[in-house]
Structure formats: C-alpha cells, structure tokens
C-alpha cells in the first residue's frame, strides 16, 4: 500500500504539474464557449438530486483539454464542467468533454490544446441572456479573460437553450428575433464579427409540443453567416422528460464536434 500511496502521490503531482504548465494563460488554445441552459450545463446521470459519477470514455479528462474556472483560472477539464458555474444545481455530464475529445482525436485543433469556457445556467430563458443582462455580461467577461496574454482564439460558441421559452406562446414566437440579436450583439462585443455559433435544436421543453416545435423551427430557421444548427430531437431523455441522459449528451457532443469540423475547422 506504500507503493500505491507513492503512485497516487506521483500521479497527483503529475496532474498538478500539468495543470500549472498548461494552465499558463499564454499557452495558445482553441477556445470554445459553452452557453445556454441546463442541457448545456449537463444533467447527464443526475437523478433525484444526485449525480451518479459515471464518466463515459468519450468524456475522460486529457491534459490537452482545459477548463476556465469561475475564478478565471485554467485547469485540466473534467466532468461536471459546470460545477462552479451553474451553482445551486446538481451538474452532471454535458456535451463539452465529448466535443473537446472528438476535436482533439480528429487532430483538428490548431494548437493541440482546447480551452473550454463554461457559461451555461439551468432554467434560463432567452430574456435572461440579452445584452445588458448579468449572464450576457458574465459570458463576455469570461470570454475576454480567457483570451488574456495572447492565450488563444475563440473558435466558436456552442449554444443549447430554449426549453424555458416553450412555457408560453409569446416567448416561443419571439424566440427567433431575440436569438438573432443575441448572436449579433455577442459578435460585436467580442469583436469577432464572423464568430461561429453552433446552436442545438431542442430535444425537449417545459411547455407544450406546439411551443417546442415553434422554438425548434426558429432555431433551424436562422439563416446567418457562420451559424449552424444540430438537432437533439430523438436523443433519449432522463425520467424527467426534459434532460438528456449521459449517453445522449455524449452523442450531442459528437454532433457538435462534427458540425464544427465540417464547417469551421479550416482554422483561420
């Protein structure tokens, strides 16, 4: 058991060391912002207020995948990615780690290092994300902080949100206009006029099927440069009929990765 203790200590040292080496802000990274509500923050494996801790191989940590913490530091990324961001909720597996692992696996990360910037918060309607809101301000602040000291390039915003906007018809009907404005505002405030935006068309919602379909139609109907949509519909849901299961989140992460690789991986 002494040998085991020694090995554990060495591996801890190794992880700590790699965190420090890779965590320096001046390491060039391909940065991805994860934003939206609970299905982006991740509820995979969460049942009755507990996360089961199950981490599929597609979501395992790698030294080349970093996470931007709530304290604006880089660390080696691991599930749950949103643990200190979507606070007051139990976070589980989301799409971020599966996404990052697939980008690395395809060797299409320009730098070989991915920086994930989690910003998603459960139960948030699009109104809570509009310019001038706290969440909008947080996203812009975190994105800019992640870039400090030439620390890399923001490659895309991954966006999964809208379940809360299915609660009433009015919100569902006005969703498209608000989403278009949000994309325009973020591109302006991040000073990235052609920043890729990959959004997820809803798999579920809190309101009626009619409203869910209205939001989905809005999401798939946005025709803007460098805006892509992947469809989550049909991915198996938890017992709550609202949140994606762990394996569904993995599949979504892969869908997001393929959308990015197909459309945007010719790194400028």
XYZ file of C-alpha atoms in Angstrom:
268
model
C 0.000 0.000 0.000
C 3.022 2.263 0.427
C 3.781 1.743 -3.234
C 0.180 2.653 -4.002
C 0.448 5.803 -1.862
C 3.630 6.738 -3.673
C 1.986 6.195 -7.081
C -1.051 8.203 -6.031
C 1.223 10.977 -4.861
C 3.175 10.903 -8.112
C 0.030 10.993 -10.194
C -1.304 13.901 -8.129
C 1.977 15.697 -8.612
C 1.829 14.946 -12.325
C -1.712 16.305 -12.657
C -0.831 19.357 -10.560
C 2.275 19.917 -12.651
C 0.416 19.604 -15.923
C -2.275 21.945 -14.631
C 0.345 24.565 -13.949
C 2.259 24.086 -17.180
C -0.752 24.026 -19.471
C -2.700 26.415 -17.303
C -0.465 29.366 -18.025
C -2.562 31.944 -19.754
C -0.024 32.470 -22.510
C -0.452 28.929 -23.836
C -2.182 29.229 -27.207
C -5.531 27.439 -27.122
C -8.514 26.815 -29.320
C -11.237 28.240 -27.110
C -14.892 27.206 -27.122
C -17.598 28.927 -25.098
C -20.376 26.680 -23.768
C -23.566 28.615 -23.091
C -27.302 28.168 -22.641
C -29.340 26.355 -20.009
C -29.343 23.005 -18.189
C -28.798 20.629 -21.108
C -25.595 22.528 -21.962
C -24.552 22.731 -18.302
C -25.190 18.978 -18.157
C -27.674 16.875 -16.239
C -26.485 13.542 -17.616
C -26.522 10.982 -14.813
C -28.394 13.276 -12.409
C -31.362 11.651 -10.734
C -33.203 12.763 -7.601
C -30.672 15.484 -6.934
C -27.576 13.282 -7.182
C -25.035 12.761 -9.956
C -24.085 9.097 -10.434
C -20.472 9.990 -11.257
C -20.483 7.840 -14.397
C -17.981 9.247 -16.912
C -18.036 7.539 -20.341
C -14.684 7.095 -22.135
C -15.621 9.912 -24.561
C -15.692 12.343 -21.608
C -12.474 11.352 -19.855
C -10.048 14.142 -18.949
C -6.956 14.826 -21.067
C -4.048 17.098 -20.303
C -4.708 18.942 -23.563
C -8.303 19.867 -22.612
C -8.550 22.766 -20.184
C -11.457 24.379 -18.385
C -11.834 28.028 -17.419
C -12.990 28.088 -13.804
C -15.372 30.500 -12.084
C -12.223 32.153 -10.667
C -10.927 32.776 -14.197
C -8.110 30.223 -13.998
C -7.297 27.387 -16.381
C -7.246 23.819 -15.066
C -7.392 20.348 -16.588
C -11.054 19.918 -17.570
C -13.190 17.173 -16.068
C -16.871 16.408 -15.608
C -19.009 18.100 -14.454
C -17.692 21.077 -16.417
C -20.258 23.490 -14.976
C -19.819 22.557 -11.322
C -18.780 26.085 -10.231
C -20.797 27.959 -12.886
C -24.316 26.520 -12.689
C -24.259 26.782 -8.918
C -27.152 25.760 -6.715
C -27.954 22.950 -9.154
C -26.580 19.425 -9.369
C -24.483 19.224 -12.507
C -23.629 16.028 -14.355
C -22.348 15.173 -17.806
C -22.901 17.741 -20.560
C -21.754 17.791 -24.200
C -18.499 19.706 -23.651
C -15.990 16.969 -22.850
C -17.191 14.616 -25.596
C -16.994 17.576 -28.003
C -13.438 18.510 -26.987
C -12.178 14.914 -27.034
C -13.507 14.466 -30.573
C -11.843 17.673 -31.821
C -8.541 16.514 -30.303
C -8.998 12.971 -31.665
C -9.543 14.295 -35.186
C -6.264 16.281 -34.863
C -8.134 19.355 -35.991
C -7.240 21.538 -33.069
C -4.806 24.070 -34.478
C -2.827 24.282 -31.245
C -3.431 20.817 -29.861
C -4.873 22.444 -26.749
C -8.575 23.077 -26.219
C -9.868 25.613 -23.734
C -13.491 25.208 -22.663
C -15.241 28.210 -21.124
C -18.437 27.022 -19.381
C -21.119 29.728 -19.046
C -24.437 27.832 -19.078
C -27.003 28.225 -16.303
C -30.047 25.983 -15.874
C -33.589 27.295 -16.203
C -32.658 30.479 -18.070
C -34.918 31.939 -20.763
C -33.501 33.894 -23.702
C -34.527 37.158 -21.985
C -32.038 36.378 -19.216
C -29.276 36.241 -21.852
C -29.976 39.505 -23.690
C -27.373 42.281 -23.875
C -27.291 44.149 -20.580
C -28.224 41.060 -18.548
C -25.983 39.549 -15.861
C -25.482 36.330 -17.855
C -24.554 38.234 -21.004
C -22.052 40.309 -19.026
C -20.595 37.169 -17.446
C -20.158 35.472 -20.801
C -18.364 38.470 -22.322
C -16.206 38.905 -19.212
C -15.225 35.220 -19.138
C -14.550 35.117 -22.879
C -12.266 38.166 -22.680
C -10.483 36.873 -19.575
C -9.869 33.542 -21.346
C -8.023 35.420 -24.102
C -5.678 37.332 -21.777
C -1.958 37.364 -22.621
C -2.469 36.004 -26.114
C -3.960 32.866 -24.659
C -5.578 31.682 -27.857
C -8.507 32.180 -30.170
C -12.231 31.807 -29.606
C -13.251 29.295 -32.263
C -16.990 29.045 -31.598
C -19.853 29.496 -29.179
C -21.798 26.295 -28.549
C -25.353 27.194 -27.562
C -28.118 24.972 -26.194
C -31.053 26.882 -24.756
C -34.760 27.459 -25.316
C -36.532 24.885 -23.137
C -37.653 27.708 -20.825
C -39.030 29.677 -23.781
C -41.567 26.943 -24.540
C -43.516 27.760 -21.357
C -45.608 30.374 -23.105
C -46.580 31.011 -26.692
C -45.392 34.613 -26.693
C -41.832 33.627 -25.755
C -41.805 30.856 -28.351
C -42.998 33.279 -31.057
C -40.396 35.939 -30.234
C -37.503 33.494 -29.779
C -36.030 33.787 -33.261
C -35.660 37.563 -33.223
C -34.053 37.500 -29.780
C -31.619 34.776 -30.787
C -30.561 36.645 -33.940
C -29.980 39.786 -31.866
C -28.005 37.848 -29.260
C -25.659 36.455 -31.920
C -25.197 39.934 -33.430
C -24.565 41.523 -30.016
C -22.053 38.893 -28.913
C -20.115 39.111 -32.170
C -19.969 42.884 -31.766
C -18.973 42.889 -28.094
C -16.407 40.129 -28.503
C -15.068 41.942 -31.556
C -15.396 38.752 -33.636
C -17.764 39.652 -36.491
C -17.778 36.166 -38.012
C -17.576 34.115 -34.795
C -19.081 30.667 -35.447
C -22.220 29.894 -33.493
C -23.387 26.296 -33.261
C -26.802 26.009 -31.674
C -28.759 22.943 -30.679
C -32.374 22.486 -31.772
C -34.386 21.411 -28.724
C -34.902 17.779 -27.763
C -37.480 18.735 -25.149
C -39.096 21.679 -23.425
C -41.062 22.790 -20.400
C -44.155 23.772 -22.367
C -46.482 22.323 -24.985
C -45.337 20.422 -28.060
C -46.666 23.266 -30.198
C -44.385 25.731 -28.423
C -41.437 23.331 -28.533
C -41.895 22.977 -32.299
C -42.100 26.758 -32.640
C -38.761 27.250 -30.879
C -37.189 24.406 -32.870
C -38.403 25.979 -36.108
C -36.885 29.290 -35.010
C -33.566 27.628 -34.213
C -33.382 25.776 -37.502
C -34.615 28.791 -39.441
C -31.834 31.209 -38.506
C -30.015 31.980 -41.738
C -26.949 33.928 -40.694
C -23.351 33.579 -41.791
C -21.424 31.052 -39.673
C -24.477 29.937 -37.710
C -25.091 26.194 -37.722
C -27.724 24.081 -36.031
C -27.540 20.491 -34.821
C -30.704 18.646 -33.862
C -31.038 16.968 -30.458
C -34.563 15.707 -31.107
C -34.890 11.983 -30.566
C -31.930 11.684 -28.187
C -33.116 9.706 -25.128
C -34.126 11.774 -22.104
C -33.947 11.236 -18.348
C -37.082 10.191 -16.456
C -37.949 13.916 -16.109
C -38.541 14.013 -19.887
C -36.568 17.250 -20.056
C -32.881 16.484 -19.621
C -30.610 14.450 -21.857
C -29.131 11.249 -20.444
C -25.371 10.826 -20.136
C -25.138 8.904 -23.422
C -27.376 11.445 -25.157
C -25.018 14.216 -24.008
C -22.094 12.225 -25.435
C -23.913 11.861 -28.766
C -24.729 15.566 -28.757
C -21.081 16.420 -28.042
C -20.082 14.359 -31.082
C -22.769 16.034 -33.251
C -21.442 19.443 -32.211
C -17.877 18.341 -32.972
C -18.803 17.103 -36.456
C -20.705 20.330 -37.162
C -17.639 22.314 -36.144
C -15.200 20.101 -38.060
C -17.309 20.167 -41.227
C -17.915 23.891 -41.280
C -15.263 25.704 -39.301
C -12.127 23.654 -38.745
C -10.180 25.333 -41.538
C -8.609 27.337 -38.704
C -8.165 30.883 -39.966
